[in-house]
Short mmCIF file of C-alpha atoms and ligand atoms in Angstrom, two decimals:
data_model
loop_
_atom_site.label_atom_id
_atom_site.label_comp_id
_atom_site.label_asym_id
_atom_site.label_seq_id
_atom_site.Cartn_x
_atom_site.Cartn_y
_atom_site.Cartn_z
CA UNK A 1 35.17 49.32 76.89
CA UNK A 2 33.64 49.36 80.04
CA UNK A 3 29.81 49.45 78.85
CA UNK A 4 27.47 48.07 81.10
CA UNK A 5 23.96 46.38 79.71
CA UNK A 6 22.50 43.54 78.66
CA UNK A 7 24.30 43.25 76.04
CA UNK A 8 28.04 42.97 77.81
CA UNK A 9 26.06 40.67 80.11
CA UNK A 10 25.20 38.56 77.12
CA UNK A 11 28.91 38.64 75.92
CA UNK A 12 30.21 37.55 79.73
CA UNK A 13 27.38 34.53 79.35
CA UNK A 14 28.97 34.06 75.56
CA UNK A 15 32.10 34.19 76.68
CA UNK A 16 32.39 32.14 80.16
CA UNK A 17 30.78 28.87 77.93
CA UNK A 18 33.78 28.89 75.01
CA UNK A 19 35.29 25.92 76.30
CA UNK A 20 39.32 25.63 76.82
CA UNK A 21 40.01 29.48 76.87
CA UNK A 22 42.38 31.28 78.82
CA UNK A 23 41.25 34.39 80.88
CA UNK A 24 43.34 36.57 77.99
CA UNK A 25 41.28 34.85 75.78
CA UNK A 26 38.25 35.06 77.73
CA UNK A 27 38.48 38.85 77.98
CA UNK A 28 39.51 39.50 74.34
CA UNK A 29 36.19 37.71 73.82
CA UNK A 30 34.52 40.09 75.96
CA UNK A 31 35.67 43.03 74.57
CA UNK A 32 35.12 41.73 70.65
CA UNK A 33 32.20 39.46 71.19
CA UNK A 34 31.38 39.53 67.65
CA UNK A 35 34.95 38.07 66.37
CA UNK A 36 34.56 34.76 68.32
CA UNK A 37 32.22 33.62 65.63
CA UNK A 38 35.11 34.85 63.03
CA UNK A 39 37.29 32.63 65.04
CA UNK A 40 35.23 29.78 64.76
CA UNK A 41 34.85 30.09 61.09
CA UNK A 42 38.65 30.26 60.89
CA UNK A 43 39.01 27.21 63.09
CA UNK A 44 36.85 24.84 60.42
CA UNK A 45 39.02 26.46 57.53
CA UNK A 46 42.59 25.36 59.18
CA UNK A 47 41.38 22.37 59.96
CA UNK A 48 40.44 21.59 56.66
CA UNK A 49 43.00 22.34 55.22
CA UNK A 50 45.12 20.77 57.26
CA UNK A 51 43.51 17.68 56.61
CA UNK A 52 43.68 18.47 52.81
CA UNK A 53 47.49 18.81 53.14
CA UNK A 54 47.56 15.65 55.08
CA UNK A 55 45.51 13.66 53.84
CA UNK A 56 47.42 10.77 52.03
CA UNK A 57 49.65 10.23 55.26
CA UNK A 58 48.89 8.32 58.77
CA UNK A 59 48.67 11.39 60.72
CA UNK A 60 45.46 13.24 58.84
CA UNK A 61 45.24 15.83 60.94
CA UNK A 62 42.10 14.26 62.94
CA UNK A 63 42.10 15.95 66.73
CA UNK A 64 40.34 14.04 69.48
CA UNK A 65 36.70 14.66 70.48
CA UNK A 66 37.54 16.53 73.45
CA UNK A 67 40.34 18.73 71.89
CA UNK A 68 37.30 20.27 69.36
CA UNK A 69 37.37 23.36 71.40
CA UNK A 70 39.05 25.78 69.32
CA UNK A 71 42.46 26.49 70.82
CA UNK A 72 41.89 23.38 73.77
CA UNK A 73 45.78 21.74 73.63
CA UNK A 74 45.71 19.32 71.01
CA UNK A 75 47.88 16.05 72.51
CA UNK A 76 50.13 15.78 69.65
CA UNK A 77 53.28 16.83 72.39
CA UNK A 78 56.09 18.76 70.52
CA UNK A 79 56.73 16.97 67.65
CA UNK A 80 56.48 18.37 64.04
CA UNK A 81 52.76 17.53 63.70
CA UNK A 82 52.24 19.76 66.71
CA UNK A 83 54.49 23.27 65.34
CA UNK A 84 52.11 22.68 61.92
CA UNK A 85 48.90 22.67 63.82
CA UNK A 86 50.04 25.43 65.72
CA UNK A 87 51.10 27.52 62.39
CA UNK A 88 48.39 26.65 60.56
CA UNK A 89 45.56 27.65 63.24
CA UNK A 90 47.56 30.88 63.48
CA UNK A 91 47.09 31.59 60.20
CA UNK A 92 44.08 30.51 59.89
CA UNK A 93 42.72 32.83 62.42
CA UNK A 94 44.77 35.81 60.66
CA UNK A 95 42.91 35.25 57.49
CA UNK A 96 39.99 34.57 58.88
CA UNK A 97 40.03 37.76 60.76
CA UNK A 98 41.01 39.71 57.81
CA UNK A 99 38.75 38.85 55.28
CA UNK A 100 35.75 39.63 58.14
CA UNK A 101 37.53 42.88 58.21
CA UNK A 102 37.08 43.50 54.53
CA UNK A 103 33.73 42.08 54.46
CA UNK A 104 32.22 44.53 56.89
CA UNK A 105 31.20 42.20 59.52
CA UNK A 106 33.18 43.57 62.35
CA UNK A 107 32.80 46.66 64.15
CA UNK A 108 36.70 47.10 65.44
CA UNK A 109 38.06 46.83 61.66
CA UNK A 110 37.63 47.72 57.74
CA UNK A 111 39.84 47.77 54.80
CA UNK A 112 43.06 49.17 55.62
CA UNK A 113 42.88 52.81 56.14
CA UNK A 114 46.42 53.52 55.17
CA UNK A 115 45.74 52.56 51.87
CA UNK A 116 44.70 56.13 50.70
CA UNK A 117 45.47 58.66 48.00
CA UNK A 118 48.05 58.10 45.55
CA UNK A 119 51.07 55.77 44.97
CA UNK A 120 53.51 54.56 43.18
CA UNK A 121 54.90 51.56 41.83
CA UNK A 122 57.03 49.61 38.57
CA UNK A 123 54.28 50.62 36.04
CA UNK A 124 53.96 54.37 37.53
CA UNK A 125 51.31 56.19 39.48
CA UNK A 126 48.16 54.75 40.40
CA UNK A 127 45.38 55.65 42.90
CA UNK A 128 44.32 53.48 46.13
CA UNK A 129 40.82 52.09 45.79
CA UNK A 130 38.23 49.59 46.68
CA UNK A 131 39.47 47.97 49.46
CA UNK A 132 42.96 46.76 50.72
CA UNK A 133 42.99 43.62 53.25
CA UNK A 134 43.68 44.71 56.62
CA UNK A 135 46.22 41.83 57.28
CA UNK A 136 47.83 44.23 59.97
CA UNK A 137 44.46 43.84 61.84
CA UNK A 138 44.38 40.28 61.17
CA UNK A 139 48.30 39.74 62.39
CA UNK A 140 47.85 41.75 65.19
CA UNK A 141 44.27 40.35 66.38
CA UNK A 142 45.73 36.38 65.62
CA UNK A 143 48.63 37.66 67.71
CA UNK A 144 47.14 39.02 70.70
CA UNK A 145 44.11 36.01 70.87
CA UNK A 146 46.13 32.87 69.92
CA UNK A 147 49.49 33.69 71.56
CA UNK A 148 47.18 34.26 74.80
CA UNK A 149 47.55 30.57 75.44
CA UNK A 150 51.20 30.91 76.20
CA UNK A 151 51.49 33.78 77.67
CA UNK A 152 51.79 32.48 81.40
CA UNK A 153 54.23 29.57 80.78
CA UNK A 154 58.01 30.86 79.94
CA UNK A 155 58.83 27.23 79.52
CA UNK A 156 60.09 25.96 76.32
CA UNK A 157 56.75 24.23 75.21
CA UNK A 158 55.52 28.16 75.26
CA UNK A 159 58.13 29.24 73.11
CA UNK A 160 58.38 26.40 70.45
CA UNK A 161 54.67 27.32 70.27
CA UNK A 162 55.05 31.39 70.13
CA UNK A 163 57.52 30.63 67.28
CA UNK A 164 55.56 28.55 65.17
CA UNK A 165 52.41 30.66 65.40
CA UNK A 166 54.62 33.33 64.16
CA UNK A 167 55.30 31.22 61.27
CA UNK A 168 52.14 30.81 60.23
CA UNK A 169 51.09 34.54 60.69
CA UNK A 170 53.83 35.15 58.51
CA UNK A 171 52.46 32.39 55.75
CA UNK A 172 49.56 34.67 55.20
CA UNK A 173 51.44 38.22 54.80
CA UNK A 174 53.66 36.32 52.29
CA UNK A 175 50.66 35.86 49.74
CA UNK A 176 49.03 39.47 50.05
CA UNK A 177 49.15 40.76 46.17
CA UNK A 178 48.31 44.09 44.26
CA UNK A 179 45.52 43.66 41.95
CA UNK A 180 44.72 46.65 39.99
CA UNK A 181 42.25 48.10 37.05
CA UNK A 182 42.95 50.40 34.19
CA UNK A 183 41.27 53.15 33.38
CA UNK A 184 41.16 55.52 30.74
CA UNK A 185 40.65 55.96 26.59
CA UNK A 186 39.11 52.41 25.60
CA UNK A 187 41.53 50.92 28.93
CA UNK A 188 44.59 52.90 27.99
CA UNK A 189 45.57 52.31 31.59
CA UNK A 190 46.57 56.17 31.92
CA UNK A 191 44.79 55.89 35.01
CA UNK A 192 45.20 53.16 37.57
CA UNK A 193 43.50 51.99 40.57
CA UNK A 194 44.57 49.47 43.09
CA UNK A 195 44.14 47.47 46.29
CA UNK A 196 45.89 44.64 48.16
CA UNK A 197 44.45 41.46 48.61
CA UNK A 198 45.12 38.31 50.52
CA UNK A 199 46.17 35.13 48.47
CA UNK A 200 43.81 31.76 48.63
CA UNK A 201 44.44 29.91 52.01
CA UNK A 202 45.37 26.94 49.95
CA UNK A 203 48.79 28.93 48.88
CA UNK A 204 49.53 29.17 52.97
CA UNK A 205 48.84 25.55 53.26
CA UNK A 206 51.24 24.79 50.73
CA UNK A 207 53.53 26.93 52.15
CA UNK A 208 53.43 25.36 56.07
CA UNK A 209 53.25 21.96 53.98
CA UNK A 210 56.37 22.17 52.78
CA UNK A 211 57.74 24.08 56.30
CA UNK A 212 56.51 20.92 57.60
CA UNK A 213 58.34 18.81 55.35
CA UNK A 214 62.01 21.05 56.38
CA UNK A 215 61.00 21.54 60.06
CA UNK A 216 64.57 21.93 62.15
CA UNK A 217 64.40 19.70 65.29
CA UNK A 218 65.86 22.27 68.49
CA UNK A 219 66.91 22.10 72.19
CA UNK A 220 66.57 24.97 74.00
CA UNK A 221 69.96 27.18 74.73
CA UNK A 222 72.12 26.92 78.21
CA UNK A 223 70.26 30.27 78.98
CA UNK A 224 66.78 28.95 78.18
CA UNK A 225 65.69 32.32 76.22
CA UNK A 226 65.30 30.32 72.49
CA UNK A 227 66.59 27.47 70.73
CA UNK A 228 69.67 25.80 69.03
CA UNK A 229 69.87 22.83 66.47
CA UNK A 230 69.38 19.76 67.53
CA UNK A 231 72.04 17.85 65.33
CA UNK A 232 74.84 20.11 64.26
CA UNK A 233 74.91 18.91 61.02
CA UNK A 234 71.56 21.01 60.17
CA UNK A 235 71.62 24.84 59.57
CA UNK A 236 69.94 26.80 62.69
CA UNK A 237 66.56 27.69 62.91
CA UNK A 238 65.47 31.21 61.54
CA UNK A 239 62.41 32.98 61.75
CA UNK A 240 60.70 31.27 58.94
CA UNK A 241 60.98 27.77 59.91
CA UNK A 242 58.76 25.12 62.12
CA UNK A 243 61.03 24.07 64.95
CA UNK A 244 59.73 21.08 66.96
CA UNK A 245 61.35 19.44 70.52
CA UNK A 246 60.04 15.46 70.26
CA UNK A 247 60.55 13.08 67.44
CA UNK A 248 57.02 11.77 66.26
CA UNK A 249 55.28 8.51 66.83
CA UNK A 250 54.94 6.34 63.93
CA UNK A 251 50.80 7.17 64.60
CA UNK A 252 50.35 3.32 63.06
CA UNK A 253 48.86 2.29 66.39
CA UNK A 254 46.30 4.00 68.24
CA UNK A 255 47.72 6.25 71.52
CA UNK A 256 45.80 8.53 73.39
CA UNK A 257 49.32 9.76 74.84
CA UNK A 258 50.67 10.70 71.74
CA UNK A 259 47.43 11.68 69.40
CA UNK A 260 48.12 9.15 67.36
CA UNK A 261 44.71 7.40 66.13
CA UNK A 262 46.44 4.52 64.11
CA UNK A 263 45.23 3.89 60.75
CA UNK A 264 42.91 0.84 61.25
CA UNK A 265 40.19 1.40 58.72
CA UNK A 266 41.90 3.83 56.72
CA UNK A 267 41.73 3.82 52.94
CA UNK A 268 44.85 2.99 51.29
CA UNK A 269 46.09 2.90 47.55
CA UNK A 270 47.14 -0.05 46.22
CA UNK A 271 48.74 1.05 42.78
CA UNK A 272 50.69 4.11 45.13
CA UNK A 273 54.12 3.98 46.42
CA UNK A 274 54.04 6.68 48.14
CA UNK A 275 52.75 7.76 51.87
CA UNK A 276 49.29 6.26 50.94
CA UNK A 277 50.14 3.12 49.77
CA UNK A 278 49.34 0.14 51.39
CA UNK A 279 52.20 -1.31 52.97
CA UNK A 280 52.99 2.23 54.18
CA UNK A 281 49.41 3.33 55.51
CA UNK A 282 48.29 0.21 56.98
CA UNK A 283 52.05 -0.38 58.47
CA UNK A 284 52.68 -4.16 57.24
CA UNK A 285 49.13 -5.26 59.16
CA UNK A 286 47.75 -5.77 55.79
CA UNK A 287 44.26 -4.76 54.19
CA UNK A 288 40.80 -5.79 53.95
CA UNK A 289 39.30 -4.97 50.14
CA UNK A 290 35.64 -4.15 49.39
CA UNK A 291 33.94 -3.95 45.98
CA UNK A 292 31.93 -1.70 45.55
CA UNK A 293 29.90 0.14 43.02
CA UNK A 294 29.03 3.98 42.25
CA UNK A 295 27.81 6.32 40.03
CA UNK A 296 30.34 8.04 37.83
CA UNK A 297 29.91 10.47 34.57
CA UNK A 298 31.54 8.74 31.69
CA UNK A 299 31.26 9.48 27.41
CA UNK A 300 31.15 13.44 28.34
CA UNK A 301 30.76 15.32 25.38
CA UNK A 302 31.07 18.89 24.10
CA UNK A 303 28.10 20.56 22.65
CA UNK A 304 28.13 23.48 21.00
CA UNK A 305 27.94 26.05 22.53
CA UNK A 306 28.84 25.94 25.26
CA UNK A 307 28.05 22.80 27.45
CA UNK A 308 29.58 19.42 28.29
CA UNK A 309 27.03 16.21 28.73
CA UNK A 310 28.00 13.33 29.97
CA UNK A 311 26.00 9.76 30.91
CA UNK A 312 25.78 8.29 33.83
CA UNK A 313 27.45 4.68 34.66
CA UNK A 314 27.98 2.56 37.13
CA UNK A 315 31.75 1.72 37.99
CA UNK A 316 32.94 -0.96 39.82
CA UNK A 317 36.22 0.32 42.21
CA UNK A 318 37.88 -2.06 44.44
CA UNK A 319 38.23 0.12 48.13
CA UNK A 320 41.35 -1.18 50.22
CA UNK A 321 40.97 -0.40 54.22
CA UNK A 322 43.86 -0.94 56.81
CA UNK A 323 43.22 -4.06 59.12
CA UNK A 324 43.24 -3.52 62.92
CA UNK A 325 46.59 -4.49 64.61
CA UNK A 326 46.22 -8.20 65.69
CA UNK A 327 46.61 -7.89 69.76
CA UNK A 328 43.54 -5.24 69.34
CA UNK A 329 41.27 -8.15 68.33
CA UNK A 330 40.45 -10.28 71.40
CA UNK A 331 38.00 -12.46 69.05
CA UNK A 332 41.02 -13.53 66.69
CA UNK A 333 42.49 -15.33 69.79
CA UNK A 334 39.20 -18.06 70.24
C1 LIG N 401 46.68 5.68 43.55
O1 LIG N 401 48.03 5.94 43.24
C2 LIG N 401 48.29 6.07 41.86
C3 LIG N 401 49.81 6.17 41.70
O2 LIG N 401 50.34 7.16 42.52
C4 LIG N 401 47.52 7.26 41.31
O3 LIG N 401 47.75 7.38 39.92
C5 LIG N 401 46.03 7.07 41.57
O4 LIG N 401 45.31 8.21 41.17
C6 LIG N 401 45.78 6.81 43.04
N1 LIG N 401 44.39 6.45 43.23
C7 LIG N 401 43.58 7.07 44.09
C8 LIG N 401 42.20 6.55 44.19
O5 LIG N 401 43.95 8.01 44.75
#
């Protein structure tokens, strides 16, 4: 802290130009100039995967153009769409983070240092080695950079938010597992070493996916220091649940107010009765179907050993895309 050069100069240039951060965020990014790219590269993993997770339903987890900047509001209110974008950025950042830790790319972290000497576990003894994921780094980084953003407002918008990103911290921790190797007389396992590693990011999708799915609707308490139910009926919120203020838009139609972008032109499944299916996706407007052709690898077969070959043909697929809602069409009214 506190060096002067060109190189803190460079950072302050770096740094001012992130668009949509707060001045938390903006001096977190001064002090660790080199984890902003880490950030980044956790931003294009979340949103991926977010728009893995939802990618047979109307809201796909597209953000608008000017919402691209990594932790710029995303207009998507309070509703449940918003506490899973919020979880799943946080933990998207936490892995990211982490794994750069492990990796050796940052100077402020490296495997976790408290996972030395011996321990012990079911099997018996075993020895700490190669290198543990630092997900305390990663928690505590994700924690101190993405919470940032809410920080200044005490309102309840902060901490629906605060909670969530908790959430999705939390998704990661979850998956961390001990992998070990035996050593020893012809891997008698008399000796063992191990290390903790972080779980794929798809497991903490699935994970928020089906938070998502159980999210508990809240108002905040008389006090205004957290939240209750919503409808009495439903259990209370803990700690491991997406809460959420606003019921959702149906996102059929486009609405800049909401995030919604509607699902005109959208690809829908005819032979589905599910989220994508037709009459659901394109909300009763109907569908426009194209032919169309493309290349596909058909009659594989197994060679021995070991390889598969297959030919090439041409398959003919019928595509189905959402029509436009009809008052959005001036030319249909001639
Ligand atoms: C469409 O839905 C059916 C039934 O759920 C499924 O078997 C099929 O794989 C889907 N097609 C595509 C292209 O996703």
């Amino acid at each position: 802290m506190g060096a002067v050069g060109s190189s803190s100069t460079s950072s302050r240039v770096m740094c001012n130009n992130v668009p949509g951060l707060v001045t938390r965020q903006r001096q977190l990014c001064q002090r660790y100039p080199e984890i902003m790219h880490v950030v980044g590269v956790g931003v294009s993993e979340w949103k991926a995967e977010c728009q893995h997770q939802f990618q047979h339903h109307r809201w796909n987890c597209n953000t608008h153009e000017r919402d691209q900047s990594s932790f710029g509001k995303l207009i998507l209110r309070s509703s449940r769409e918003s506490a899973f974008v919020y979880a799943i950025s946080s933990a998207g950042v936490v892995f990211a983070i982490t794994r750069a830790c492990s990796q050796g790319e940052l100077k402020s972290c490296s495997c976790d240092p408290k996972k030395k000497g011996s321990s012990k576990d079911s099997k018996g003894s075993f020895d700490w080695g190669g290198c543990s994921d630092n997900i305390d780094y990663g928690i505590r980084f994700a924690k101190a950079f993405v919470d940032a953003r809410e920080r200044k407002g005490k309102d309840a918008r902060a901490l629906m938010n605060l909670h969530n990103n908790r959430v999705g911290r939390k998704a990661v921790k979850r998956f961390m597992k001990q992998e070990c190797k035996c050593h020893g007389v012809s891997g008698s396992c008399t000796l063992r070493t191990c290390w903790l590693t972080m779980g794929d990011f798809r497991k903490s999708g699935d994970l928020l996916r089906k938070k998502y799915n159980g999210a508990i609707q809240v108002v905040m308490n008389q006090d205004g220091t957290g939240f209750t139910v919503a409808n009495k009926r439903f259990n209370k919120p803990t700690s491991n649940d997406l809460v959420y203020f606003e019921n959702s838009p149906d996102y059929c139609i486009r609405d800049r107010d909401t995030g919604s972008f509607g699902t005109a032109g959208r690809v829908c499944n005819q032979s589905s009765r599910g989220m994508d299916s037709c009459e659901v996706m394109c909300c009763g407007r109907g569908y426009d179907t194209a032919r169309i052709t493309k290349m596909v690898k058909c009659e594989c077969k197994f060679h021995w050993c070991c390889a598969v070959r297959c030919k090439d043909c041409l398959e003919t697929v019928d595509v189905h895309t959402c029509k436009a809602a009809k008052d959005a069409g001036w030319n249909e009214k001639t």
